[in-house]
Rosetta silent file (secondary structure, phi, psi, omega in degrees, C-alpha in Angstrom):
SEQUENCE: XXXXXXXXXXXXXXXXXXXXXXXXXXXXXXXXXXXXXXXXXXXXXXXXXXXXXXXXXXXXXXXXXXXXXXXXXXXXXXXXXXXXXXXXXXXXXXXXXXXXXXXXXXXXXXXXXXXXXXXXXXXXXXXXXXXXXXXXXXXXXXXXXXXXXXXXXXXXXXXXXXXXXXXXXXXXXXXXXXXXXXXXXXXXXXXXXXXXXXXXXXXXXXXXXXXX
SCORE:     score description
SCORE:     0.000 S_00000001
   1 L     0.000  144.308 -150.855   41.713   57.428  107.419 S_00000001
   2 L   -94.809 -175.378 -151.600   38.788   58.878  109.131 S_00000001
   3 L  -100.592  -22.339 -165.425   36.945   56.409  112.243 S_00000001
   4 H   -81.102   -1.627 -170.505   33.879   56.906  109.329 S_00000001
   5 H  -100.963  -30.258 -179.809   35.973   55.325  106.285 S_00000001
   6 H   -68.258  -66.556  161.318   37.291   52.993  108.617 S_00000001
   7 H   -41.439  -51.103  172.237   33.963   51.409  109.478 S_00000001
   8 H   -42.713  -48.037 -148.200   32.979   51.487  105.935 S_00000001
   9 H   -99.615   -4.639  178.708   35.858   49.242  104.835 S_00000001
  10 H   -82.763  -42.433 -174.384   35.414   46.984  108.052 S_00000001
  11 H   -74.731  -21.841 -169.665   31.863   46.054  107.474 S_00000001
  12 H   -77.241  -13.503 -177.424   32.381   46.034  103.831 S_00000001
  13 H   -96.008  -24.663 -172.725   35.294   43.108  104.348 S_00000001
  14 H   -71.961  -56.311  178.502   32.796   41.415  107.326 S_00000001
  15 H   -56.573  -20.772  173.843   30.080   41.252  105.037 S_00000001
  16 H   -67.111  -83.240  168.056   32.363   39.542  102.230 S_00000001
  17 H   -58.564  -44.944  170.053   33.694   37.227  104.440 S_00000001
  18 H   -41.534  -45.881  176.911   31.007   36.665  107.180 S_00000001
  19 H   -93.075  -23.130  114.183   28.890   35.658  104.599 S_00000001
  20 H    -1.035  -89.202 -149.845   31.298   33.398  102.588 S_00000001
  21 L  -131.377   33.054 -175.975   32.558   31.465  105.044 S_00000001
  22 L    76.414  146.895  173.224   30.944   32.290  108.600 S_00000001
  23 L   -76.930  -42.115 -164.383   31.458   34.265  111.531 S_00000001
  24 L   -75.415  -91.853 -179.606   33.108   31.523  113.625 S_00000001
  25 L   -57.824   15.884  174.158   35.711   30.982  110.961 S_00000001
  26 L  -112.949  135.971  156.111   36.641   34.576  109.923 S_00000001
  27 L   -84.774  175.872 -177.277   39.036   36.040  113.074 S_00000001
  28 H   -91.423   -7.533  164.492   39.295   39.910  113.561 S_00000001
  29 H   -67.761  -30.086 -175.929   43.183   39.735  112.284 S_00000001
  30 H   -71.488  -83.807  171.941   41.805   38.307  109.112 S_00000001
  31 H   -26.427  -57.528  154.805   39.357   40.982  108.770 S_00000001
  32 H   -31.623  -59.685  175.922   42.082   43.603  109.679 S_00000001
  33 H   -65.347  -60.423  168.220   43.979   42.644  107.132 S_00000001
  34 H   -46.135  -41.792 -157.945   41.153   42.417  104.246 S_00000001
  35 H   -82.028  -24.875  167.915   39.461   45.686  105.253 S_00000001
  36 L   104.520   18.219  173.510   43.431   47.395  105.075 S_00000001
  37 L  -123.783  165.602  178.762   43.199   48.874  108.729 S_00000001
  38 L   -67.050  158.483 -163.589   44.995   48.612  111.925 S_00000001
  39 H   -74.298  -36.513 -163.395   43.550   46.121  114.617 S_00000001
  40 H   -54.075  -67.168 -171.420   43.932   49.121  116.828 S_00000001
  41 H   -49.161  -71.126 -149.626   41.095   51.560  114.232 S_00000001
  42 H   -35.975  -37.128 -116.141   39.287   47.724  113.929 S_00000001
  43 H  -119.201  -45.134  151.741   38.985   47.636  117.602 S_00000001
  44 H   -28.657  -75.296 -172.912   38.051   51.669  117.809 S_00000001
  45 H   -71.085  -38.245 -168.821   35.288   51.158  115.624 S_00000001
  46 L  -133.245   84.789  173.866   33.807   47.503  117.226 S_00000001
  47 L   -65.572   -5.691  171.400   35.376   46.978  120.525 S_00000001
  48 L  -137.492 -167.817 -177.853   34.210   43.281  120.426 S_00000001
  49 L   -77.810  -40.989 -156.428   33.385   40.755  117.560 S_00000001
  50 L   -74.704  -50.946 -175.440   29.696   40.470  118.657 S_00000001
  51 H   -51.702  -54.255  176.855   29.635   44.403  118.006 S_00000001
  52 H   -70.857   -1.401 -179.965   30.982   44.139  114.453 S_00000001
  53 H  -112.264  -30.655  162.444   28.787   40.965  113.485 S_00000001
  54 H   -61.227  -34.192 -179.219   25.614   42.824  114.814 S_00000001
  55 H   -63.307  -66.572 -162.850   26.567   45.771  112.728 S_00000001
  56 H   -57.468  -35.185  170.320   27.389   43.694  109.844 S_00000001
  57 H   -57.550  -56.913  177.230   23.935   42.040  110.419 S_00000001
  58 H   -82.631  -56.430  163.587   21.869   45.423  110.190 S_00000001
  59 H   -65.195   -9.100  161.916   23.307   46.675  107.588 S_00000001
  60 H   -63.003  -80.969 -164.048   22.806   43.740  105.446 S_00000001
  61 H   -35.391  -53.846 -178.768   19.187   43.517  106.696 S_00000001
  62 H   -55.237  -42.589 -178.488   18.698   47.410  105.049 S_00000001
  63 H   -76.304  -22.145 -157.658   20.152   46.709  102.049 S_00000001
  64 H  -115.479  -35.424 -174.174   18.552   43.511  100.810 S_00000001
  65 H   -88.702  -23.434  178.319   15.058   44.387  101.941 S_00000001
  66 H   -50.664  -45.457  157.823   15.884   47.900  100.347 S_00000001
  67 H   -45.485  -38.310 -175.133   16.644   45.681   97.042 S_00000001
  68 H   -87.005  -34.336  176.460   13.754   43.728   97.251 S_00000001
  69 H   -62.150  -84.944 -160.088   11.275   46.717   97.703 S_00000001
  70 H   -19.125  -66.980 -158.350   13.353   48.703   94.728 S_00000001
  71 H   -69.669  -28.894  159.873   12.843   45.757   92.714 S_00000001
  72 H   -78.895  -37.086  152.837    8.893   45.175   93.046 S_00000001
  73 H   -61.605  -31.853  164.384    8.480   48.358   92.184 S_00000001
  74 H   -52.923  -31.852 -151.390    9.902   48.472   89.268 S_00000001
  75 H   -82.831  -80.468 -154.479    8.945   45.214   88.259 S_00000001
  76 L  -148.191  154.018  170.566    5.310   46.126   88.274 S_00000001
  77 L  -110.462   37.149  166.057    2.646   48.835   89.403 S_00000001
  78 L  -105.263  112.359 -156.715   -0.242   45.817   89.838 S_00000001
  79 L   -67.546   -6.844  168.634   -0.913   45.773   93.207 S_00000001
  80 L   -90.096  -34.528  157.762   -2.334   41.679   92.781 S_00000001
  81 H   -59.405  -28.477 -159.422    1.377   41.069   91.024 S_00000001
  82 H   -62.036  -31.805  167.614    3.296   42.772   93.200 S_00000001
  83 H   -47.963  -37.728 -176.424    3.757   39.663   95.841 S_00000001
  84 H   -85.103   -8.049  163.126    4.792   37.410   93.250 S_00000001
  85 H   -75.567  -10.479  157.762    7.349   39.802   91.965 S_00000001
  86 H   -31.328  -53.675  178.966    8.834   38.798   95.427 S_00000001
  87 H   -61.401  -35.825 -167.951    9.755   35.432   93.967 S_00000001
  88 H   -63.806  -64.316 -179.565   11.025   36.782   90.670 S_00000001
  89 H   -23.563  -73.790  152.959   13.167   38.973   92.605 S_00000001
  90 H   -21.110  -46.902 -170.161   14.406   35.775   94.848 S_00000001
  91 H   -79.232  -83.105  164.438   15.310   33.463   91.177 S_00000001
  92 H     9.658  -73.736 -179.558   17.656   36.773   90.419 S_00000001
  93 H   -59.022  -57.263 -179.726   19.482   36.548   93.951 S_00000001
  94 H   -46.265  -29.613  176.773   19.458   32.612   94.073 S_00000001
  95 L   -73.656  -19.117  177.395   21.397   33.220   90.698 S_00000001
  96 L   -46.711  163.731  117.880   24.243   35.683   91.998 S_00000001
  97 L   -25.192   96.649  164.519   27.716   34.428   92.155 S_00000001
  98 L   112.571    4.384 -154.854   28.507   33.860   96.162 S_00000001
  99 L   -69.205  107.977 -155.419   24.959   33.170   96.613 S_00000001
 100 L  -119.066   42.598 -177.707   24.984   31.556  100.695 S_00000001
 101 L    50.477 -161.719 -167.403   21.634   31.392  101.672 S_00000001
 102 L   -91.085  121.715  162.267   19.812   33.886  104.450 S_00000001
 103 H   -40.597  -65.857 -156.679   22.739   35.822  106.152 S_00000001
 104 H   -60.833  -65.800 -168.111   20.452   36.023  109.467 S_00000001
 105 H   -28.593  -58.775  178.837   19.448   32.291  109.341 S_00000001
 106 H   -46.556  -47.207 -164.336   23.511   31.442  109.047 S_00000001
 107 H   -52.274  -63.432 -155.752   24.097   34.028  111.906 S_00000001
 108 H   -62.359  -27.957 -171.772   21.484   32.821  114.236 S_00000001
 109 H   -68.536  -61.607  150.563   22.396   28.947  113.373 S_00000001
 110 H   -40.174  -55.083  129.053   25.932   29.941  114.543 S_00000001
 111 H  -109.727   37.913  153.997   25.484   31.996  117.647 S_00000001
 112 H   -51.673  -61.566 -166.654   21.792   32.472  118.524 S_00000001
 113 L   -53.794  -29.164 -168.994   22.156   30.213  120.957 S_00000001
 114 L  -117.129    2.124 -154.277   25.199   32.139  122.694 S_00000001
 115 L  -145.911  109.718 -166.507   24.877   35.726  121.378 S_00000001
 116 H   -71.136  -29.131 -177.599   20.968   37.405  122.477 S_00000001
 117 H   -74.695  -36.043  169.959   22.023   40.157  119.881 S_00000001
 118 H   -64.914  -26.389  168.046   22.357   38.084  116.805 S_00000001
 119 H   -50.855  -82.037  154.764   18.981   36.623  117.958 S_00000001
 120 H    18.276  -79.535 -154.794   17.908   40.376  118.197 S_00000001
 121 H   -73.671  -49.441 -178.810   18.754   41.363  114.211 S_00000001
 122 H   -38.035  -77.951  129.337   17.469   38.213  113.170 S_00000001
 123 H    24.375  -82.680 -176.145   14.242   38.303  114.460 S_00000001
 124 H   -59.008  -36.157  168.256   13.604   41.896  113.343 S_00000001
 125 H   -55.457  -55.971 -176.141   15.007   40.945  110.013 S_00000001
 126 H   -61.844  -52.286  163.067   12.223   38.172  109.674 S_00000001
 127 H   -27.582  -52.039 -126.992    9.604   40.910  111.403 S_00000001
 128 H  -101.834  -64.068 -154.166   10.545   43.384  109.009 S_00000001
 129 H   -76.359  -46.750 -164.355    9.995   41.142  105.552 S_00000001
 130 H   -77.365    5.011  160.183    6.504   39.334  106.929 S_00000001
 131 H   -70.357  -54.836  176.056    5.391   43.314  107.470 S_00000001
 132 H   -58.860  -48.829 -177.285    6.501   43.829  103.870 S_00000001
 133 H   -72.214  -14.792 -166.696    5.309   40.889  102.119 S_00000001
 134 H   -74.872  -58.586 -162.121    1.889   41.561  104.731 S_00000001
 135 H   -73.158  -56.415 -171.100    1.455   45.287  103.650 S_00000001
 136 H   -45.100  -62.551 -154.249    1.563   43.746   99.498 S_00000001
 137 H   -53.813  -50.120  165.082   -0.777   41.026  100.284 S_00000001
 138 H   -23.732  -78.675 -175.378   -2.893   43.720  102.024 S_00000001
 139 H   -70.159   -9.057  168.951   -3.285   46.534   99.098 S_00000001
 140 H   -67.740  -22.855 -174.690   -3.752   43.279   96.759 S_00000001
 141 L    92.224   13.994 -174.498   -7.257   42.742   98.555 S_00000001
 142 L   -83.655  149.838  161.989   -6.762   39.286   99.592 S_00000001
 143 L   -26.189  109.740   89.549   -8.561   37.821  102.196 S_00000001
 144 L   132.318   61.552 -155.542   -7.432   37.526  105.987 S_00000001
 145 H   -42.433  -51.153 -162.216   -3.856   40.020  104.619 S_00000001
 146 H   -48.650  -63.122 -170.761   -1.990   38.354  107.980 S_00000001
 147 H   -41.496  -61.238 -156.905   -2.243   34.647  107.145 S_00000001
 148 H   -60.253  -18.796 -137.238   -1.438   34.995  103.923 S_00000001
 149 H  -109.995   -1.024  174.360    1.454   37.263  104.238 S_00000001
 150 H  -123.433   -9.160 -178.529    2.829   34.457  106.639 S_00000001
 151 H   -84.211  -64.897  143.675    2.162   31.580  104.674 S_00000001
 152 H    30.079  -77.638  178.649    4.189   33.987  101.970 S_00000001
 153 H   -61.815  -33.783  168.123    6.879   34.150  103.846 S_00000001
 154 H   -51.135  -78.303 -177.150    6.962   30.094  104.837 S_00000001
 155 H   -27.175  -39.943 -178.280    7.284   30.029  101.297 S_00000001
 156 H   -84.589  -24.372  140.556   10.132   32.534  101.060 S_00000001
 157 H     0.558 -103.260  154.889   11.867   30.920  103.350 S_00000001
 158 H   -27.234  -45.513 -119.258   11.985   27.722  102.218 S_00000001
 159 H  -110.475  -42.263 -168.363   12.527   28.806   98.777 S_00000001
 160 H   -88.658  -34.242  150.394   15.806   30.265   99.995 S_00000001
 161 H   -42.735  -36.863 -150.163   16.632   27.452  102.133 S_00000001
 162 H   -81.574  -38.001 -174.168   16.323   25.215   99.499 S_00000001
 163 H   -86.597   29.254  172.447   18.663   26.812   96.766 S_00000001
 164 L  -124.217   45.263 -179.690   21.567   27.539   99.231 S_00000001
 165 L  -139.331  -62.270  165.345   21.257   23.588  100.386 S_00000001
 166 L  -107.832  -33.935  151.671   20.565   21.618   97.279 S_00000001
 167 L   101.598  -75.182 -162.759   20.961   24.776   94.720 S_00000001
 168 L    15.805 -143.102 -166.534   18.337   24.459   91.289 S_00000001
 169 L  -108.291   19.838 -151.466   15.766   26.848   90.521 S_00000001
 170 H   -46.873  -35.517 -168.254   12.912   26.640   93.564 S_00000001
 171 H   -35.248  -70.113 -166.517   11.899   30.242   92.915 S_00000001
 172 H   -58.998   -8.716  167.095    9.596   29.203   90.250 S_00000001
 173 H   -58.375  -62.707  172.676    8.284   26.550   92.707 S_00000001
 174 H   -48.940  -72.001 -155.871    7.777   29.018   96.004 S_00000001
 175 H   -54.661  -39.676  160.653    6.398   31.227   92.949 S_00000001
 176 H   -75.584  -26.999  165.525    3.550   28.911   91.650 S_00000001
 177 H   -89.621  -19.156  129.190    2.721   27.968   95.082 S_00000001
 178 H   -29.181  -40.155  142.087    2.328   31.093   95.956 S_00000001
 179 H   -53.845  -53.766  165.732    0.008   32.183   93.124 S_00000001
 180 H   -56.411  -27.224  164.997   -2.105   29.454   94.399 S_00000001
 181 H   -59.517  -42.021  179.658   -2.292   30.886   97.964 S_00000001
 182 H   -61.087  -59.904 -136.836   -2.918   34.346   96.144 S_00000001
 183 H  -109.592  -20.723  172.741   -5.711   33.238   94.319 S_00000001
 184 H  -101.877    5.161  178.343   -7.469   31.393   96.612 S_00000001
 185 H   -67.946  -88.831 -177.159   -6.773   34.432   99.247 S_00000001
 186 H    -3.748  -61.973  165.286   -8.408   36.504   96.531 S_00000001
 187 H   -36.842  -66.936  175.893  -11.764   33.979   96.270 S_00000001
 188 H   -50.122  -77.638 -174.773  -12.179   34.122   99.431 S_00000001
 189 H   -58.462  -56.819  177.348  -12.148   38.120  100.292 S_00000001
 190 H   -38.867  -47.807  166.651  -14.579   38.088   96.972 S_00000001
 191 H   -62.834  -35.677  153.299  -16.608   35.852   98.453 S_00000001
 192 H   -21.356  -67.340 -164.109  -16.390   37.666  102.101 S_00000001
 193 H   -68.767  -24.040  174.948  -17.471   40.877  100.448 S_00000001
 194 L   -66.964   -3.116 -162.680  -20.935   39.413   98.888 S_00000001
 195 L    28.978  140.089 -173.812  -22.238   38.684  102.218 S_00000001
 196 L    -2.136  127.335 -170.228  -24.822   36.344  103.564 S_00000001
 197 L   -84.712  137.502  146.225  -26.843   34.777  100.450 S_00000001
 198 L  -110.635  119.044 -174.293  -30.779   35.686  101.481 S_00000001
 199 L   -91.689  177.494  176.042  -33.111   33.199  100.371 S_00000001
 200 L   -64.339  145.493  150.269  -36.967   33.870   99.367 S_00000001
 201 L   -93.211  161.551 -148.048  -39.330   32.585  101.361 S_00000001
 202 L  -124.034  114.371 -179.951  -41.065   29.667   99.561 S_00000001
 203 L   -50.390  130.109  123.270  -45.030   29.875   99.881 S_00000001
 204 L    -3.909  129.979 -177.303  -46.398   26.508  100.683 S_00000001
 205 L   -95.152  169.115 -176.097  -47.727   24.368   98.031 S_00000001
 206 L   -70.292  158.237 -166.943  -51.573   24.239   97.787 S_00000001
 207 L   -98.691  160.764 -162.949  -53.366   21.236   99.040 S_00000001
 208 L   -97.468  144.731  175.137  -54.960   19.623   95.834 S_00000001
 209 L   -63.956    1.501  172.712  -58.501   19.104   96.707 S_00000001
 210 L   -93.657  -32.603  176.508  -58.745   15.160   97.198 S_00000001
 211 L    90.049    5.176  140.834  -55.704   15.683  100.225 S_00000001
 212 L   -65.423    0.000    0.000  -53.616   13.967   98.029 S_00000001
């Protein structure tokens, strides 16, 4: 087994487990053992834990926003739907089998505090999606693209907090309040674009000839 097959089957067992159960409870003899390689290749490929959970981190981070783009396009080519196919997209995931909340969130709740690089991917993970969800709100035409595209993101947040805590359906929640955010974005750049109402000026009325 090559050092490039080896890494494949180690992040592919880290990512199984890491996100299951935690980083703190999977060891790298566990992991050894799942991915089928010697600790010596594990150790080859990630000389520390931190290395292999940052890895494990970024490659996650590609694939899932890679999913989420994939899937709003397809979904729809209306560039005022396309945020809210965010949400659909989100009901989909909350429904998988294994479903554990935001990898990064877990990561960073777990060692943020001790580990600057798990800070690091986090961070840039969350950067990376309020650019994406930013750039939609943007080519939709709504009004003041940043805000919204951050309130957006509160929302998506949340949304994913919520089912990997108490579990239901919030997507269609996040998703209607969102449409309201949308729509009053929307008003608002419409209104924006009309510019300054100019009134008439209003002649005087005549004085009636008594001065009454």
């Amino acid at each position: 087994m090559d050092l490039d097959e080896a890494r494949t089957r180690i992040l592919d067992a880290a990512e199984k487990l890491f996100y299951a159960r935690g980083v703190q409870a999977v060891g790298m003899d566990e992991l050894r053992g799942a991915a089928g390689v010697s600790l010596k290749r594990l150790y080859q490929c990630f000389p520390a834990k931190r290395d292999l959970v940052e890895a494990y981190l970024r490659r996650r981070d590609g694939r899932w926003r890679a999913a989420l783009a994939e899937y709003v396009d397809a979904r729809t080519d209306d560039p005022a739907a396309r945020p809210l196919a965010v949400f659909d997209w989100l009901g989909d995931w909350f429904a998988e089998p294994g479903f554990r909340g935001c990898a990064f969130a877990n990561a960073y709740g777990e060692l943020g505090a001790a580990s600057d690089g798990v800070g690091r991917v986090a961070r840039e993970h969350k950067s990376a999606l309020l650019a994406y969800v930013t750039g939609l709100v943007r080519a939709a035409g709504a009004g003041q693209p940043e805000l919204l595209g951050g309130q957006l993101v509160l929302l998506i947040d949340g949304a994913i907090a919520g089912a990997a805590l108490r579990g239901g359906a919030p997507a269609p929640e996040a998703r209607a309040a969102a449409a309201v955010l949308m729509a009053s974005a929307a008003g608002g750049a419409a209104g924006a674009g009309r510019g300054p109402t100019v009134r008439e000026p209003v002649e005087p009325a005549a004085t009636p000839p008594n001065g009454t």
